[in-house]
Structure formats: C-alpha cells, structure tokens
Amino acid sequence: MVKRSKGIRSKSRHILRKKPRHRGMSPLTRALQQFEVGDSVNIIIDPSVHHGMPHIRFQGLTGKIEGMQGRSYLVGLRDGKKQKTLVVRPEHLGRVN
C-alpha cells in the first residue's frame, strides 16, 4: 500500500479553484494594496501565489489587522473560542466594505 499524502493543500481541489475568467497571473494591485492596523479584512486565498498563503481552513474568514511582519500582515481572528494570529501576504486579503 502507498501512504496517503496529507500536505497543506490536500482536500482543497474546489476551495482553491479559480474561475475560468480569473485564471493566470493575479493583478499587481492585489499585491500592492495597503492596510492599516485595525482594518477588517477577508481572507481570500489566491492559489496562484504560494508565498504567505494561510491554511485553507481560514478561507473566507474575517479578521482584523494587528500589525506587520516584513511584507506580510498579522491578522487576528477567532477560531472557535481561541484567538489566532495569521501571517498573511496582501495577495490573500480583501477589504471588508
């Protein structure tokens, strides 16, 4: 028997799928967007950018910017009763209107 792979992108075929019109390279403005501490952001994973990608369990969740770590942002959110801090690049973040 072959041992089953359980990598970080396992079981993510539909979650990390792009629509046909959005395939290819992501827009440069997504990588250059700026956020301030306290801003609310949605975690929208861009599967074409591997750097700074959060785990797929956080896809679609909303958190607040707590600070910066290099080019990435520290995003605080609640996972059940626990407070968690994610290190996420701006390509995987979207503004909350």
PDB file of C-alpha atoms in Angstrom:
ATOM      1  CA  MET A   1       0.000   0.000   0.000  1.00  0.00           C
ATOM      2  CA  VAL A   2       1.059   3.537  -0.697  1.00  0.00           C
ATOM      3  CA  LYS A   3       0.874   6.028   2.142  1.00  0.00           C
ATOM      4  CA  ARG A   4      -1.693   8.782   1.541  1.00  0.00           C
ATOM      5  CA  SER A   5      -0.348  12.302   1.108  1.00  0.00           C
ATOM      6  CA  LYS A   6      -1.611  14.790   3.696  1.00  0.00           C
ATOM      7  CA  GLY A   7       0.039  18.027   2.643  1.00  0.00           C
ATOM      8  CA  ILE A   8      -1.133  21.549   3.400  1.00  0.00           C
ATOM      9  CA  ARG A   9      -3.162  21.715   0.151  1.00  0.00           C
ATOM     10  CA  SER A  10      -4.843  18.315   0.498  1.00  0.00           C
ATOM     11  CA  LYS A  11      -8.647  18.230   0.028  1.00  0.00           C
ATOM     12  CA  SER A  12      -8.557  21.705  -1.497  1.00  0.00           C
ATOM     13  CA  ARG A  13      -9.445  20.960  -5.125  1.00  0.00           C
ATOM     14  CA  HIS A  14     -12.649  23.031  -5.117  1.00  0.00           C
ATOM     15  CA  ILE A  15     -11.751  25.578  -2.426  1.00  0.00           C
ATOM     16  CA  LEU A  16      -8.581  26.724  -4.201  1.00  0.00           C
ATOM     17  CA  ARG A  17     -10.049  26.625  -7.731  1.00  0.00           C
ATOM     18  CA  LYS A  18     -10.107  29.798  -9.830  1.00  0.00           C
ATOM     19  CA  LYS A  19     -12.956  30.680 -12.153  1.00  0.00           C
ATOM     20  CA  PRO A  20     -12.001  30.450 -15.865  1.00  0.00           C
ATOM     21  CA  ARG A  21     -12.017  34.242 -16.359  1.00  0.00           C
ATOM     22  CA  HIS A  22      -9.650  34.786 -13.418  1.00  0.00           C
ATOM     23  CA  ARG A  23      -7.046  32.179 -14.323  1.00  0.00           C
ATOM     24  CA  GLY A  24      -3.421  33.108 -14.834  1.00  0.00           C
ATOM     25  CA  MET A  25      -1.440  35.751 -13.025  1.00  0.00           C
ATOM     26  CA  SER A  26      -3.226  37.770 -10.384  1.00  0.00           C
ATOM     27  CA  PRO A  27      -3.406  41.579 -10.736  1.00  0.00           C
ATOM     28  CA  LEU A  28      -0.445  43.530  -9.429  1.00  0.00           C
ATOM     29  CA  THR A  29      -2.741  45.807  -7.414  1.00  0.00           C
ATOM     30  CA  ARG A  30      -3.659  42.873  -5.152  1.00  0.00           C
ATOM     31  CA  ALA A  31      -0.012  42.556  -4.103  1.00  0.00           C
ATOM     32  CA  LEU A  32       0.425  46.312  -3.623  1.00  0.00           C
ATOM     33  CA  GLN A  33      -2.672  47.011  -1.512  1.00  0.00           C
ATOM     34  CA  GLN A  34      -2.055  48.634   1.873  1.00  0.00           C
ATOM     35  CA  PHE A  35      -3.897  48.120   5.154  1.00  0.00           C
ATOM     36  CA  GLU A  36      -3.832  49.982   8.457  1.00  0.00           C
ATOM     37  CA  VAL A  37      -3.845  48.474  11.956  1.00  0.00           C
ATOM     38  CA  GLY A  38      -7.456  47.853  12.972  1.00  0.00           C
ATOM     39  CA  ASP A  39      -8.818  47.387   9.425  1.00  0.00           C
ATOM     40  CA  SER A  40     -11.202  44.470   8.885  1.00  0.00           C
ATOM     41  CA  VAL A  41     -10.112  42.124   6.116  1.00  0.00           C
ATOM     42  CA  ASN A  42     -11.454  38.996   4.455  1.00  0.00           C
ATOM     43  CA  ILE A  43      -9.095  36.094   3.840  1.00  0.00           C
ATOM     44  CA  ILE A  44      -9.436  35.248   0.148  1.00  0.00           C
ATOM     45  CA  ILE A  45      -6.711  32.777  -0.810  1.00  0.00           C
ATOM     46  CA  ASP A  46      -5.137  33.285  -4.238  1.00  0.00           C
ATOM     47  CA  PRO A  47      -3.965  29.792  -5.274  1.00  0.00           C
ATOM     48  CA  SER A  48      -1.520  31.153  -7.882  1.00  0.00           C
ATOM     49  CA  VAL A  49       0.589  32.834  -5.150  1.00  0.00           C
ATOM     50  CA  HIS A  50       2.202  30.364  -2.759  1.00  0.00           C
ATOM     51  CA  HIS A  51       4.104  32.813  -0.529  1.00  0.00           C
ATOM     52  CA  GLY A  52       2.258  33.960   2.551  1.00  0.00           C
ATOM     53  CA  MET A  53      -0.711  31.666   1.930  1.00  0.00           C
ATOM     54  CA  PRO A  54      -2.728  30.846   5.059  1.00  0.00           C
ATOM     55  CA  HIS A  55      -4.100  27.358   5.685  1.00  0.00           C
ATOM     56  CA  ILE A  56      -7.243  26.519   3.696  1.00  0.00           C
ATOM     57  CA  ARG A  57      -9.319  26.260   6.890  1.00  0.00           C
ATOM     58  CA  PHE A  58      -9.158  30.070   7.129  1.00  0.00           C
ATOM     59  CA  GLN A  59     -10.525  30.669   3.576  1.00  0.00           C
ATOM     60  CA  GLY A  60     -13.456  33.100   3.734  1.00  0.00           C
ATOM     61  CA  LEU A  61     -12.991  34.184   7.359  1.00  0.00           C
ATOM     62  CA  THR A  62     -12.817  37.807   8.507  1.00  0.00           C
ATOM     63  CA  GLY A  63     -10.214  39.232  10.888  1.00  0.00           C
ATOM     64  CA  LYS A  64      -8.528  42.465  11.930  1.00  0.00           C
ATOM     65  CA  ILE A  65      -5.064  43.698  11.027  1.00  0.00           C
ATOM     66  CA  GLU A  66      -2.872  43.626  14.158  1.00  0.00           C
ATOM     67  CA  GLY A  67       0.429  44.697  12.634  1.00  0.00           C
ATOM     68  CA  MET A  68       3.072  43.927  10.032  1.00  0.00           C
ATOM     69  CA  GLN A  69       5.793  41.313   9.753  1.00  0.00           C
ATOM     70  CA  GLY A  70       8.027  42.138   6.810  1.00  0.00           C
ATOM     71  CA  ARG A  71       5.779  42.399   3.739  1.00  0.00           C
ATOM     72  CA  SER A  72       3.057  40.364   5.424  1.00  0.00           C
ATOM     73  CA  TYR A  73       0.261  41.399   7.749  1.00  0.00           C
ATOM     74  CA  LEU A  74      -0.606  39.908  11.117  1.00  0.00           C
ATOM     75  CA  VAL A  75      -4.322  39.101  11.009  1.00  0.00           C
ATOM     76  CA  GLY A  76      -6.088  38.275  14.273  1.00  0.00           C
ATOM     77  CA  LEU A  77      -9.249  36.200  14.210  1.00  0.00           C
ATOM     78  CA  ARG A  78     -11.246  33.856  16.395  1.00  0.00           C
ATOM     79  CA  ASP A  79     -11.205  30.135  15.604  1.00  0.00           C
ATOM     80  CA  GLY A  80     -13.954  28.806  17.836  1.00  0.00           C
ATOM     81  CA  LYS A  81     -13.056  30.120  21.294  1.00  0.00           C
ATOM     82  CA  LYS A  82      -9.369  30.632  20.529  1.00  0.00           C
ATOM     83  CA  GLN A  83      -7.800  33.877  19.337  1.00  0.00           C
ATOM     84  CA  LYS A  84      -5.353  33.148  16.500  1.00  0.00           C
ATOM     85  CA  THR A  85      -2.873  35.307  14.633  1.00  0.00           C
ATOM     86  CA  LEU A  86      -2.083  34.540  10.994  1.00  0.00           C
ATOM     87  CA  VAL A  87       0.827  35.845   8.942  1.00  0.00           C
ATOM     88  CA  VAL A  88      -0.704  36.604   5.536  1.00  0.00           C
ATOM     89  CA  ARG A  89       0.591  38.372   2.443  1.00  0.00           C
ATOM     90  CA  PRO A  90      -1.669  41.089   0.933  1.00  0.00           C
ATOM     91  CA  GLU A  91      -2.405  38.934  -2.153  1.00  0.00           C
ATOM     92  CA  HIS A  92      -4.628  36.777   0.052  1.00  0.00           C
ATOM     93  CA  LEU A  93      -6.522  39.633   1.721  1.00  0.00           C
ATOM     94  CA  GLY A  94      -9.546  41.647   0.667  1.00  0.00           C
ATOM     95  CA  ARG A  95     -11.190  44.722   2.144  1.00  0.00           C
ATOM     96  CA  VAL A  96     -14.452  44.492   4.066  1.00  0.00           C
ATOM     97  CA  ASN A  97     -16.917  47.078   2.828  1.00  0.00           C
TER      98      ASN A  97
END
